[in-house]
Amino acid sequence: MPAKRGRPPSLTEEQIVEAALRLARSVRLESISMRSLAGELGVPVMTIYNYVPNKEALHDLVASAVLRDVRVPTPEEGTWEERLKQLERDARSALADFRGLSLDRVDSTESARLAEGVMSILASAGFTSTEASLAFATMFTFMIGQIDVDVEIAEKGGPAAAAVQNVSQVTDMTPDEIYEFGFDAVIEGLKARLGPRSRRTPTTRTRRR
Amino acid sequence: MPAKRGRPPSLTEEQIVEAALRLARSVRLESISMRSLAGELGVPVMTIYNYVPNKEALHDLVASAVLRDVRVPTPEEGTWEERLKQLERDARSALADFRGLSLDRVDSTESARLAEGVMSILASAGFTSTEASLAFATMFTFMIGQIDVDVEIAEKGGPAAAAVQNVSQVTDMTPDEIYEFGFDAVIEGLKARLGPRSRRTPTTRTRRR
DNA sequence: ACCTGAACACCGTTCAAGT
DNA sequence: ACCTGAACACCGTTCAAGT
């Protein structure tokens, strides 16, 4: 066993990500500077660069850490629609605690894992792989929009925030319920246009037991 | 009529917005600096501040200029679905030429005009104002997501771009067609859950007490 | 191997002096 | 009324010298 050479690390990647997440609770991720992050950690700015090559890599690290907690529901956890909704709810609530975190532009194994999860749920629902891709693109687009709107609402500006607030007042629905409604509508639309139901013939029906 | 005092303006607001749009064809709006904009205009940086109070106001000005060209279709131009789709197509193509331009956070009479336009189309479709608000929030969320995804695709990164590219390969659909499909699905879902149709056939409704 | 001060090439914006 | 250089308070990141 060789003796360790040089200085031991004074930080861990984990500590850095935690500090960034701490700051991202009150401030948009984008507006966290390397300098303020160093301040939060109590180290000089340049020390961070021993662990993270640049700010973009830091963003990816932070986003991955958050997405890591999002589970892909197993087939036992309900119908495919319930599982999709569960995953969607889980992802949104994971991201909601931190501002400006997006699924967008996150290039990581985590986003790939979740994408695959959604695709497999769609496959188990009887969608062909082409249909599943189309459905995935549509749902993903909606979710990206939701996250954006969440940020807007948190910062109390913009037309989407106004729309949601308007609905809240008129219908007594919470923003969460409004989102659920929207996601349901998207799934409903996808079912109407794609999937086994629209092709259903008695012989191709899969049956249980 | 009093004689004009002081220096005459060397620029107009319009020139500034045009220069910004010129730059935004190749670079994200967010990454246009006041200094690079001044360079494009051939004036010192501080000259711009005689016309625009700050960078945020510039963004609003640019976004408004782009949205100004988006028309709200009149009732003569088709069914309410056709008109919604037309407006959506129009808005997206207007924004698509310029990167990083979003409906988000644009606080202007232009976004209000378009929001009202959508609401009036929904009203003419027979939605109550509550239903119209809900439908609007859902569609708007989807459109925000679409614009985000457009940016992703333009910059060739991110999971949404990957999904769309995947669908393109498998189905021979263009990105535009994929979007149209998604928007159709959203409208379909909204129709299924809201609006006059779902109330017109009370026999399917089982009331329990 | 890891640390870090100094420096570089940028930002948006304020201010004050100019015409 | 409009113009604009200088300055201020920031950025992310490179580099080289330190242990």
Tab-separated table of C-alpha atoms (C1' of nucleotides) in Angstrom:
chain	number	residue	atom	x	y	z
A	1	MET	CA	0.000	0.000	0.000
A	2	PRO	CA	1.643	3.161	-1.185
A	3	ALA	CA	1.811	6.156	1.104
A	4	LYS	CA	-0.455	8.972	0.044
A	5	ARG	CA	1.413	11.716	-1.634
A	6	GLY	CA	0.691	15.406	-1.617
A	7	ARG	CA	-2.004	17.259	0.223
A	8	PRO	CA	-5.157	15.475	1.220
A	9	PRO	CA	-8.371	16.935	-0.185
A	10	SER	CA	-9.952	19.615	1.949
A	11	LEU	CA	-13.327	19.241	0.298
A	12	THR	CA	-15.420	16.576	-1.342
A	13	GLU	CA	-17.558	16.846	-4.437
A	14	GLU	CA	-20.477	16.091	-2.199
A	15	GLN	CA	-19.800	19.066	0.026
A	16	ILE	CA	-19.659	21.320	-2.994
A	17	VAL	CA	-22.953	20.035	-4.371
A	18	GLU	CA	-24.577	20.392	-0.963
A	19	ALA	CA	-23.413	23.962	-0.632
A	20	ALA	CA	-24.765	24.760	-4.099
A	21	LEU	CA	-28.111	23.197	-3.234
A	22	ARG	CA	-28.217	25.195	-0.025
A	23	LEU	CA	-27.770	28.395	-1.992
A	24	ALA	CA	-30.233	27.288	-4.669
A	25	ARG	CA	-33.020	27.229	-2.123
A	26	SER	CA	-33.156	30.992	-2.069
A	27	VAL	CA	-31.548	31.983	-5.347
A	28	ARG	CA	-31.696	30.726	-8.925
A	29	LEU	CA	-29.031	28.203	-9.677
A	30	GLU	CA	-27.836	30.283	-12.615
A	31	SER	CA	-27.126	33.238	-10.422
A	32	ILE	CA	-24.939	31.369	-7.976
A	33	SER	CA	-21.408	32.544	-8.639
A	34	MET	CA	-18.282	30.530	-8.043
A	35	ARG	CA	-17.309	33.263	-5.642
A	36	SER	CA	-20.507	33.053	-3.612
A	37	LEU	CA	-20.251	29.283	-3.576
A	38	ALA	CA	-16.704	29.557	-2.272
A	39	GLY	CA	-18.003	31.928	0.380
A	40	GLU	CA	-20.643	29.394	1.429
A	41	LEU	CA	-17.931	26.747	1.688
A	42	GLY	CA	-15.475	29.021	3.444
A	43	VAL	CA	-12.696	28.404	0.933
A	44	PRO	CA	-10.960	30.542	-1.670
A	45	VAL	CA	-12.615	30.536	-5.061
A	46	MET	CA	-9.910	28.608	-6.820
A	47	THR	CA	-10.118	25.684	-4.449
A	48	ILE	CA	-13.402	24.686	-6.069
A	49	TYR	CA	-11.624	24.221	-9.365
A	50	ASN	CA	-9.698	21.344	-7.856
A	51	TYR	CA	-12.944	19.393	-7.828
A	52	VAL	CA	-15.034	20.789	-10.645
A	53	PRO	CA	-13.659	21.748	-14.068
A	54	ASN	CA	-16.063	24.653	-14.582
A	55	LYS	CA	-19.418	26.104	-13.730
A	56	GLU	CA	-21.341	24.104	-16.289
A	57	ALA	CA	-20.032	20.853	-14.837
A	58	LEU	CA	-21.144	22.080	-11.438
A	59	HIS	CA	-24.650	22.625	-12.784
A	60	ASP	CA	-24.756	19.109	-14.156
A	61	LEU	CA	-23.544	17.733	-10.857
A	62	VAL	CA	-26.215	19.597	-8.936
A	63	ALA	CA	-28.991	18.600	-11.311
A	64	SER	CA	-27.882	14.975	-11.235
A	65	ALA	CA	-27.867	14.956	-7.455
A	66	VAL	CA	-31.444	16.171	-7.416
A	67	LEU	CA	-32.652	13.793	-10.114
A	68	ARG	CA	-30.995	10.861	-8.374
A	69	ASP	CA	-33.805	10.858	-5.811
A	70	VAL	CA	-36.498	10.526	-8.441
A	71	ARG	CA	-37.638	6.928	-8.615
A	72	VAL	CA	-39.093	5.150	-11.597
A	73	PRO	CA	-42.180	3.347	-10.279
A	74	THR	CA	-42.242	-0.399	-10.776
A	75	PRO	CA	-45.090	-2.131	-12.616
A	76	GLU	CA	-46.485	-3.226	-9.275
A	77	GLU	CA	-47.130	0.348	-8.280
A	78	GLY	CA	-50.186	0.878	-10.395
A	79	THR	CA	-51.494	1.283	-13.913
A	80	TRP	CA	-49.158	2.862	-16.449
A	81	GLU	CA	-50.997	6.139	-16.108
A	82	GLU	CA	-50.628	6.131	-12.365
A	83	ARG	CA	-46.960	5.346	-12.681
A	84	LEU	CA	-46.378	8.131	-15.176
A	85	LYS	CA	-48.165	10.593	-12.961
A	86	GLN	CA	-46.216	9.404	-9.960
A	87	LEU	CA	-42.922	9.895	-11.750
A	88	GLU	CA	-43.980	13.308	-12.979
A	89	ARG	CA	-45.053	14.392	-9.495
A	90	ASP	CA	-41.864	13.089	-8.001
A	91	ALA	CA	-39.643	14.855	-10.527
A	92	ARG	CA	-41.452	18.126	-10.189
A	93	SER	CA	-41.372	18.145	-6.422
A	94	ALA	CA	-37.682	17.235	-6.423
A	95	LEU	CA	-36.913	20.169	-8.683
A	96	ALA	CA	-39.341	22.559	-7.040
A	97	ASP	CA	-37.226	23.004	-3.920
A	98	PHE	CA	-34.432	24.480	-5.949
A	99	ARG	CA	-34.876	27.388	-8.264
A	100	GLY	CA	-33.826	27.430	-11.835
A	101	LEU	CA	-33.045	23.747	-11.930
A	102	SER	CA	-34.211	22.305	-15.191
A	103	LEU	CA	-34.337	18.937	-16.869
A	104	ASP	CA	-33.158	20.901	-19.798
A	105	ARG	CA	-29.587	20.715	-20.898
A	106	VAL	CA	-28.798	18.255	-18.119
A	107	ASP	CA	-26.572	15.793	-19.816
A	108	SER	CA	-26.225	12.983	-17.402
A	109	THR	CA	-26.918	9.364	-16.753
A	110	GLU	CA	-29.720	10.520	-14.483
A	111	SER	CA	-31.794	12.145	-17.180
A	112	ALA	CA	-31.135	9.124	-19.383
A	113	ARG	CA	-32.346	6.836	-16.604
A	114	LEU	CA	-35.578	8.777	-16.209
A	115	ALA	CA	-36.140	8.961	-19.948
A	116	GLU	CA	-35.724	5.203	-20.152
A	117	GLY	CA	-38.075	4.798	-17.236
A	118	VAL	CA	-40.787	6.731	-18.978
A	119	MET	CA	-40.225	4.830	-22.199
A	120	SER	CA	-40.514	1.495	-20.441
A	121	ILE	CA	-43.753	2.532	-18.775
A	122	LEU	CA	-45.117	3.536	-22.165
A	123	ALA	CA	-43.967	0.232	-23.636
A	124	SER	CA	-45.733	-1.676	-20.886
A	125	ALA	CA	-48.868	0.296	-21.744
A	126	GLY	CA	-48.798	-1.240	-25.177
A	127	PHE	CA	-47.402	1.656	-27.154
A	128	THR	CA	-45.092	0.726	-30.006
A	129	SER	CA	-41.629	2.184	-29.724
A	130	THR	CA	-42.494	4.836	-32.287
A	131	GLU	CA	-45.623	5.801	-30.410
A	132	ALA	CA	-43.744	5.786	-27.152
A	133	SER	CA	-41.145	8.161	-28.576
A	134	LEU	CA	-43.815	10.544	-29.744
A	135	ALA	CA	-45.647	10.372	-26.451
A	136	PHE	CA	-42.420	10.885	-24.569
A	137	ALA	CA	-41.506	13.966	-26.579
A	138	THR	CA	-44.923	15.466	-25.894
A	139	MET	CA	-44.915	14.747	-22.161
A	140	PHE	CA	-41.365	15.916	-21.811
A	141	THR	CA	-42.177	19.182	-23.527
A	142	PHE	CA	-45.047	19.706	-21.136
A	143	MET	CA	-42.877	18.945	-18.126
A	144	ILE	CA	-40.164	21.354	-19.237
A	145	GLY	CA	-42.860	23.985	-19.510
A	146	GLN	CA	-44.157	23.160	-16.056
A	147	ILE	CA	-40.772	23.603	-14.502
A	148	ASP	CA	-40.381	26.945	-16.232
A	149	VAL	CA	-43.775	28.016	-15.008
A	150	ASP	CA	-42.849	26.918	-11.491
A	151	VAL	CA	-39.872	29.249	-11.591
A	152	GLU	CA	-42.056	32.048	-12.883
A	153	ILE	CA	-44.492	31.560	-10.034
A	154	ALA	CA	-41.710	31.458	-7.462
A	155	GLU	CA	-40.517	34.785	-8.778
A	156	LYS	CA	-44.010	36.172	-9.075
A	157	GLY	CA	-43.739	37.435	-12.599
A	158	GLY	CA	-44.719	36.585	-16.135
A	159	PRO	CA	-47.855	35.613	-17.990
A	160	ALA	CA	-47.861	31.954	-16.956
A	161	ALA	CA	-47.828	32.898	-13.291
A	162	ALA	CA	-50.710	35.254	-14.007
A	163	ALA	CA	-52.677	32.522	-15.740
A	164	VAL	CA	-52.181	30.053	-12.916
A	165	GLN	CA	-53.044	32.650	-10.321
A	166	ASN	CA	-56.172	33.489	-12.243
A	167	VAL	CA	-57.251	29.852	-12.322
A	168	SER	CA	-56.506	29.524	-8.622
A	169	GLN	CA	-58.783	32.407	-7.797
A	170	VAL	CA	-61.633	31.328	-10.000
A	171	THR	CA	-61.587	27.623	-9.264
A	172	ASP	CA	-60.101	27.300	-5.803
A	173	MET	CA	-57.592	24.877	-7.247
A	174	THR	CA	-54.066	24.904	-5.931
A	175	PRO	CA	-51.231	25.309	-8.467
A	176	ASP	CA	-50.445	21.645	-7.895
A	177	GLU	CA	-53.955	20.631	-8.822
A	178	ILE	CA	-53.796	22.770	-11.929
A	179	TYR	CA	-50.625	20.981	-13.004
A	180	GLU	CA	-52.158	17.615	-12.334
A	181	PHE	CA	-55.089	18.608	-14.457
A	182	GLY	CA	-52.780	19.638	-17.279
A	183	PHE	CA	-50.766	16.448	-17.139
A	184	ASP	CA	-53.937	14.390	-17.090
A	185	ALA	CA	-55.146	16.252	-20.156
A	186	VAL	CA	-51.886	15.548	-21.966
A	187	ILE	CA	-52.090	11.846	-21.163
A	188	GLU	CA	-55.717	11.794	-22.207
A	189	GLY	CA	-54.835	13.381	-25.520
A	190	LEU	CA	-52.009	10.942	-26.104
A	191	LYS	CA	-54.254	8.006	-25.364
A	192	ALA	CA	-56.834	9.303	-27.829
A	193	ARG	CA	-54.284	9.612	-30.616
A	194	LEU	CA	-51.907	6.757	-29.927
A	195	GLY	CA	-51.692	3.441	-28.241
A	196	PRO	CA	-53.485	0.131	-28.130
A	197	ARG	CA	-56.891	1.565	-27.370
A	198	SER	CA	-57.163	3.334	-30.664
A	199	ARG	CA	-56.278	0.142	-32.500
A	200	ARG	CA	-58.119	-2.179	-30.206
A	201	THR	CA	-59.493	-5.379	-31.646
A	202	PRO	CA	-60.774	-8.194	-29.429
A	203	THR	CA	-58.042	-10.620	-30.404
A	204	THR	CA	-55.115	-8.397	-29.594
A	205	ARG	CA	-56.360	-7.593	-26.126
A	206	THR	CA	-53.893	-8.617	-23.524
A	207	ARG	CA	-55.572	-10.337	-20.684
A	208	ARG	CA	-54.587	-10.975	-17.133
A	209	ARG	CA	-54.343	-14.451	-15.701
B	1	MET	CA	-43.609	75.964	-31.030
B	2	PRO	CA	-40.495	76.104	-28.954
B	3	ALA	CA	-37.116	75.526	-30.548
B	4	LYS	CA	-35.645	72.146	-29.776
B	5	ARG	CA	-33.069	72.318	-27.069
B	6	GLY	CA	-30.006	70.192	-26.583
B	7	ARG	CA	-28.608	67.494	-28.797
B	8	PRO	CA	-30.826	65.636	-31.185
B	9	PRO	CA	-31.000	61.870	-30.661
B	10	SER	CA	-28.402	59.883	-32.530
B	11	LEU	CA	-30.333	56.659	-32.245
B	12	THR	CA	-33.907	55.473	-32.049
B	13	GLU	CA	-35.377	52.752	-29.902
B	14	GLU	CA	-36.199	50.959	-33.101
B	15	GLN	CA	-32.587	50.901	-34.225
B	16	ILE	CA	-31.561	49.440	-30.903
B	17	VAL	CA	-34.189	46.709	-31.049
B	18	GLU	CA	-33.223	45.909	-34.633
B	19	ALA	CA	-29.576	45.593	-33.727
B	20	ALA	CA	-30.453	43.282	-30.836
B	21	LEU	CA	-32.584	41.112	-33.107
B	22	ARG	CA	-29.775	40.982	-35.624
B	23	LEU	CA	-27.446	39.650	-32.952
B	24	ALA	CA	-30.093	37.287	-31.583
B	25	ARG	CA	-30.151	35.407	-34.870
B	26	SER	CA	-26.839	33.812	-34.090
B	27	VAL	CA	-26.559	34.098	-30.336
B	28	ARG	CA	-28.922	33.617	-27.423
B	29	LEU	CA	-30.595	36.840	-26.408
B	30	GLU	CA	-29.358	36.400	-22.850
B	31	SER	CA	-25.777	36.375	-23.935
B	32	ILE	CA	-25.929	39.628	-25.849
B	33	SER	CA	-24.027	42.148	-23.790
B	34	MET	CA	-24.642	45.866	-23.726
B	35	ARG	CA	-21.100	46.195	-24.972
B	36	SER	CA	-21.595	43.902	-27.954
B	37	LEU	CA	-24.867	45.631	-28.760
B	38	ALA	CA	-23.074	48.975	-28.688
B	39	GLY	CA	-20.486	47.466	-31.004
B	40	GLU	CA	-23.205	46.387	-33.435
B	41	LEU	CA	-24.621	49.904	-33.353
B	42	GLY	CA	-21.256	51.576	-33.625
B	43	VAL	CA	-21.771	53.727	-30.543
B	44	PRO	CA	-20.211	53.822	-27.087
B	45	VAL	CA	-21.882	51.583	-24.542
B	46	MET	CA	-23.344	54.347	-22.465
B	47	THR	CA	-25.196	55.865	-25.372
B	48	ILE	CA	-27.666	52.975	-25.224
B	49	TYR	CA	-28.619	53.983	-21.721
B	50	ASN	CA	-30.086	57.181	-23.112
B	51	TYR	CA	-32.808	55.082	-24.678
B	52	VAL	CA	-33.167	52.015	-22.493
B	53	PRO	CA	-33.025	52.079	-18.682
B	54	ASN	CA	-31.374	48.663	-18.348
B	55	LYS	CA	-30.850	45.289	-19.940
B	56	GLU	CA	-34.090	43.797	-18.714
B	57	ALA	CA	-36.069	46.574	-20.333
B	58	LEU	CA	-34.177	45.888	-23.531
B	59	HIS	CA	-35.225	42.230	-23.374
B	60	ASP	CA	-38.856	43.214	-22.945
B	61	LEU	CA	-38.594	45.602	-25.866
B	62	VAL	CA	-37.115	42.915	-28.087
B	63	ALA	CA	-39.668	40.302	-27.088
B	64	SER	CA	-42.524	42.735	-27.615
B	65	ALA	CA	-41.257	43.629	-31.063
B	66	VAL	CA	-41.272	39.963	-32.019
B	67	LEU	CA	-44.676	39.222	-30.518
B	68	ARG	CA	-46.177	42.245	-32.219
B	69	ASP	CA	-46.192	40.330	-35.495
B	70	VAL	CA	-48.208	37.465	-34.071
B	71	ARG	CA	-51.815	37.837	-35.111
B	72	VAL	CA	-54.861	36.568	-33.281
B	73	PRO	CA	-56.982	34.838	-35.935
B	74	THR	CA	-60.500	36.155	-36.344
B	75	PRO	CA	-63.531	33.882	-36.009
B	76	GLU	CA	-63.827	33.845	-39.813
B	77	GLU	CA	-60.524	32.070	-40.094
B	78	GLY	CA	-61.708	28.652	-39.080
B	79	THR	CA	-62.918	26.543	-36.209
B	80	TRP	CA	-61.659	27.409	-32.755
B	81	GLU	CA	-59.181	24.559	-32.933
B	82	GLU	CA	-57.829	25.736	-36.253
B	83	ARG	CA	-57.486	29.252	-34.895
B	84	LEU	CA	-55.664	28.088	-31.778
B	85	LYS	CA	-53.290	26.032	-33.844
B	86	GLN	CA	-52.744	28.922	-36.211
B	87	LEU	CA	-51.869	31.249	-33.351
B	88	GLU	CA	-49.568	28.680	-31.815
B	89	ARG	CA	-47.785	28.073	-35.114
B	90	ASP	CA	-47.450	31.783	-35.702
B	91	ALA	CA	-46.026	32.479	-32.249
B	92	ARG	CA	-43.575	29.656	-32.417
B	93	SER	CA	-42.262	30.574	-35.825
B	94	ALA	CA	-41.929	34.214	-34.803
B	95	LEU	CA	-39.835	33.234	-31.807
B	96	ALA	CA	-37.913	30.503	-33.584
B	97	ASP	CA	-35.814	32.909	-35.619
B	98	PHE	CA	-34.326	34.351	-32.476
B	99	ARG	CA	-32.641	32.264	-29.855
B	100	GLY	CA	-33.495	32.374	-26.228
B	101	LEU	CA	-36.530	34.511	-26.723
B	102	SER	CA	-39.279	33.310	-24.473
B	103	LEU	CA	-42.874	34.149	-23.738
B	104	ASP	CA	-41.747	33.743	-20.214
B	105	ARG	CA	-41.155	36.726	-18.069
B	106	VAL	CA	-42.170	39.025	-20.895
B	107	ASP	CA	-44.228	41.617	-19.151
B	108	SER	CA	-45.829	43.582	-21.876
B	109	THR	CA	-49.051	44.547	-23.525
B	110	GLU	CA	-48.128	42.127	-26.287
B	111	SER	CA	-48.251	39.013	-24.150
B	112	ALA	CA	-51.470	40.289	-22.606
B	113	ARG	CA	-52.945	40.761	-26.064
B	114	LEU	CA	-52.094	37.217	-27.070
B	115	ALA	CA	-53.358	35.780	-23.805
B	116	GLU	CA	-56.641	37.587	-24.326
B	117	GLY	CA	-56.757	36.333	-27.877
B	118	VAL	CA	-56.460	32.741	-26.757
B	119	MET	CA	-59.056	33.260	-24.052
B	120	SER	CA	-61.526	34.728	-26.517
B	121	ILE	CA	-61.035	31.816	-28.893
B	122	LEU	CA	-61.712	29.430	-26.023
B	123	ALA	CA	-64.784	31.418	-25.047
B	124	SER	CA	-66.118	31.215	-28.590
B	125	ALA	CA	-65.620	27.461	-28.388
B	126	GLY	CA	-68.126	27.349	-25.565
B	127	PHE	CA	-65.766	27.000	-22.632
B	128	THR	CA	-66.838	28.772	-19.490
B	129	SER	CA	-64.370	31.351	-18.260
B	130	THR	CA	-63.151	28.945	-15.594
B	131	GLU	CA	-62.614	26.210	-18.126
B	132	ALA	CA	-60.962	28.635	-20.493
B	133	SER	CA	-58.525	29.691	-17.766
B	134	LEU	CA	-57.615	26.097	-17.066
B	135	ALA	CA	-57.229	25.281	-20.734
B	136	PHE	CA	-55.141	28.381	-21.255
B	137	ALA	CA	-52.798	27.517	-18.398
B	138	THR	CA	-52.290	24.043	-19.840
B	139	MET	CA	-51.674	25.182	-23.390
B	140	PHE	CA	-49.416	27.958	-22.274
B	141	THR	CA	-47.337	25.550	-20.236
B	142	PHE	CA	-46.960	23.333	-23.257
B	143	MET	CA	-45.955	26.244	-25.457
B	144	ILE	CA	-43.337	27.449	-22.988
B	145	GLY	CA	-41.928	23.952	-23.032
B	146	GLN	CA	-41.905	23.899	-26.814
B	147	ILE	CA	-39.934	27.104	-27.001
B	148	ASP	CA	-37.422	25.722	-24.526
B	149	VAL	CA	-37.117	22.562	-26.543
B	150	ASP	CA	-36.628	24.619	-29.698
B	151	VAL	CA	-33.662	26.318	-28.075
B	152	GLU	CA	-32.284	22.969	-27.001
B	153	ILE	CA	-32.520	21.659	-30.528
B	154	ALA	CA	-30.890	24.753	-31.973
B	155	GLU	CA	-27.996	24.203	-29.614
B	156	LYS	CA	-27.948	20.470	-30.197
B	157	GLY	CA	-27.941	19.417	-26.588
B	158	GLY	CA	-30.188	18.076	-23.886
B	159	PRO	CA	-32.648	15.246	-23.466
B	160	ALA	CA	-35.537	16.934	-25.248
B	161	ALA	CA	-33.477	17.408	-28.369
B	162	ALA	CA	-32.515	13.751	-28.141
B	163	ALA	CA	-36.139	12.680	-27.851
B	164	VAL	CA	-37.222	14.753	-30.820
B	165	GLN	CA	-34.321	13.541	-32.884
B	166	ASN	CA	-35.197	9.990	-31.986
B	167	VAL	CA	-38.781	10.466	-33.103
B	168	SER	CA	-37.596	12.094	-36.316
B	169	GLN	CA	-35.464	9.113	-37.172
B	170	VAL	CA	-38.056	6.505	-36.351
B	171	THR	CA	-41.090	8.175	-37.855
B	172	ASP	CA	-39.750	10.423	-40.612
B	173	MET	CA	-41.613	13.281	-38.994
B	174	THR	CA	-40.037	16.718	-39.010
B	175	PRO	CA	-39.655	18.489	-35.659
B	176	ASP	CA	-42.479	20.787	-36.736
B	177	GLU	CA	-44.782	17.850	-37.298
B	178	ILE	CA	-43.863	16.443	-33.920
B	179	TYR	CA	-44.826	19.719	-32.299
B	180	GLU	CA	-48.076	19.836	-34.179
B	181	PHE	CA	-48.829	16.345	-32.997
B	182	GLY	CA	-48.140	17.351	-29.401
B	183	PHE	CA	-50.278	20.443	-29.576
B	184	ASP	CA	-53.091	18.449	-31.142
B	185	ALA	CA	-52.837	15.939	-28.338
B	186	VAL	CA	-53.058	18.706	-25.749
B	187	ILE	CA	-56.148	20.184	-27.384
B	188	GLU	CA	-57.663	16.723	-27.667
B	189	GLY	CA	-57.086	16.131	-23.973
B	190	LEU	CA	-58.575	19.477	-23.047
B	191	LYS	CA	-61.650	18.792	-25.128
B	192	ALA	CA	-62.081	15.437	-23.446
B	193	ARG	CA	-61.958	16.936	-19.982
B	194	LEU	CA	-63.523	20.334	-20.460
B	195	GLY	CA	-65.889	22.216	-22.654
B	196	PRO	CA	-69.384	21.919	-24.010
B	197	ARG	CA	-68.995	18.454	-25.428
B	198	SER	CA	-68.363	16.748	-22.130
B	199	ARG	CA	-71.464	18.337	-20.670
B	200	ARG	CA	-73.779	17.773	-23.579
B	201	THR	CA	-74.276	14.091	-23.019
B	202	PRO	CA	-75.508	13.738	-19.454
B	203	THR	CA	-76.486	10.134	-19.968
B	204	THR	CA	-72.885	9.018	-19.689
B	205	ARG	CA	-72.589	10.722	-16.362
B	206	THR	CA	-73.440	8.579	-13.420
B	207	ARG	CA	-74.642	10.582	-10.557
B	208	ARG	CA	-74.544	9.040	-7.142
B	209	ARG	CA	-75.790	10.224	-3.900
C	1	DA	C1'	-1.951	16.135	-5.436
C	2	DC	C1'	-3.936	19.599	-3.929
C	3	DC	C1'	-3.951	24.723	-2.743
C	4	DT	C1'	-4.493	29.591	-3.893
C	5	DG	C1'	-3.196	34.710	-4.889
C	6	DA	C1'	-2.804	37.464	-8.851
C	7	DA	C1'	-4.178	38.519	-13.137
C	8	DC	C1'	-6.999	38.523	-17.397
C	9	DA	C1'	-10.846	39.339	-20.036
C	10	DC	C1'	-15.052	40.084	-19.455
C	11	DC	C1'	-19.918	41.930	-17.350
C	12	DG	C1'	-24.012	45.885	-16.147
C	13	DT	C1'	-24.466	50.184	-14.392
C	14	DT	C1'	-23.470	54.870	-11.847
C	15	DC	C1'	-21.656	59.127	-12.029
C	16	DA	C1'	-20.046	63.319	-13.482
C	17	DA	C1'	-18.393	66.178	-16.856
C	18	DG	C1'	-19.162	67.337	-21.564
C	19	DT	C1'	-22.074	69.672	-25.746
D	1	DA	C1'	-31.437	66.698	-23.891
D	2	DC	C1'	-28.490	63.900	-25.154
D	3	DC	C1'	-23.536	62.136	-25.097
D	4	DT	C1'	-19.775	59.436	-23.103
D	5	DG	C1'	-15.159	58.330	-20.581
D	6	DA	C1'	-13.926	56.692	-16.209
D	7	DA	C1'	-14.865	54.062	-12.513
D	8	DC	C1'	-17.174	50.578	-9.562
D	9	DA	C1'	-18.526	46.222	-8.254
D	10	DC	C1'	-18.998	42.330	-10.047
D	11	DC	C1'	-18.145	37.749	-13.176
D	12	DG	C1'	-15.513	32.814	-14.756
D	13	DT	C1'	-11.257	31.096	-15.528
D	14	DT	C1'	-5.936	30.676	-16.455
D	15	DC	C1'	-1.643	30.558	-14.708
D	16	DA	C1'	2.115	29.980	-11.893
D	17	DA	C1'	4.039	29.567	-7.608
D	18	DG	C1'	3.231	27.306	-3.276
D	19	DT	C1'	2.966	22.874	0.090
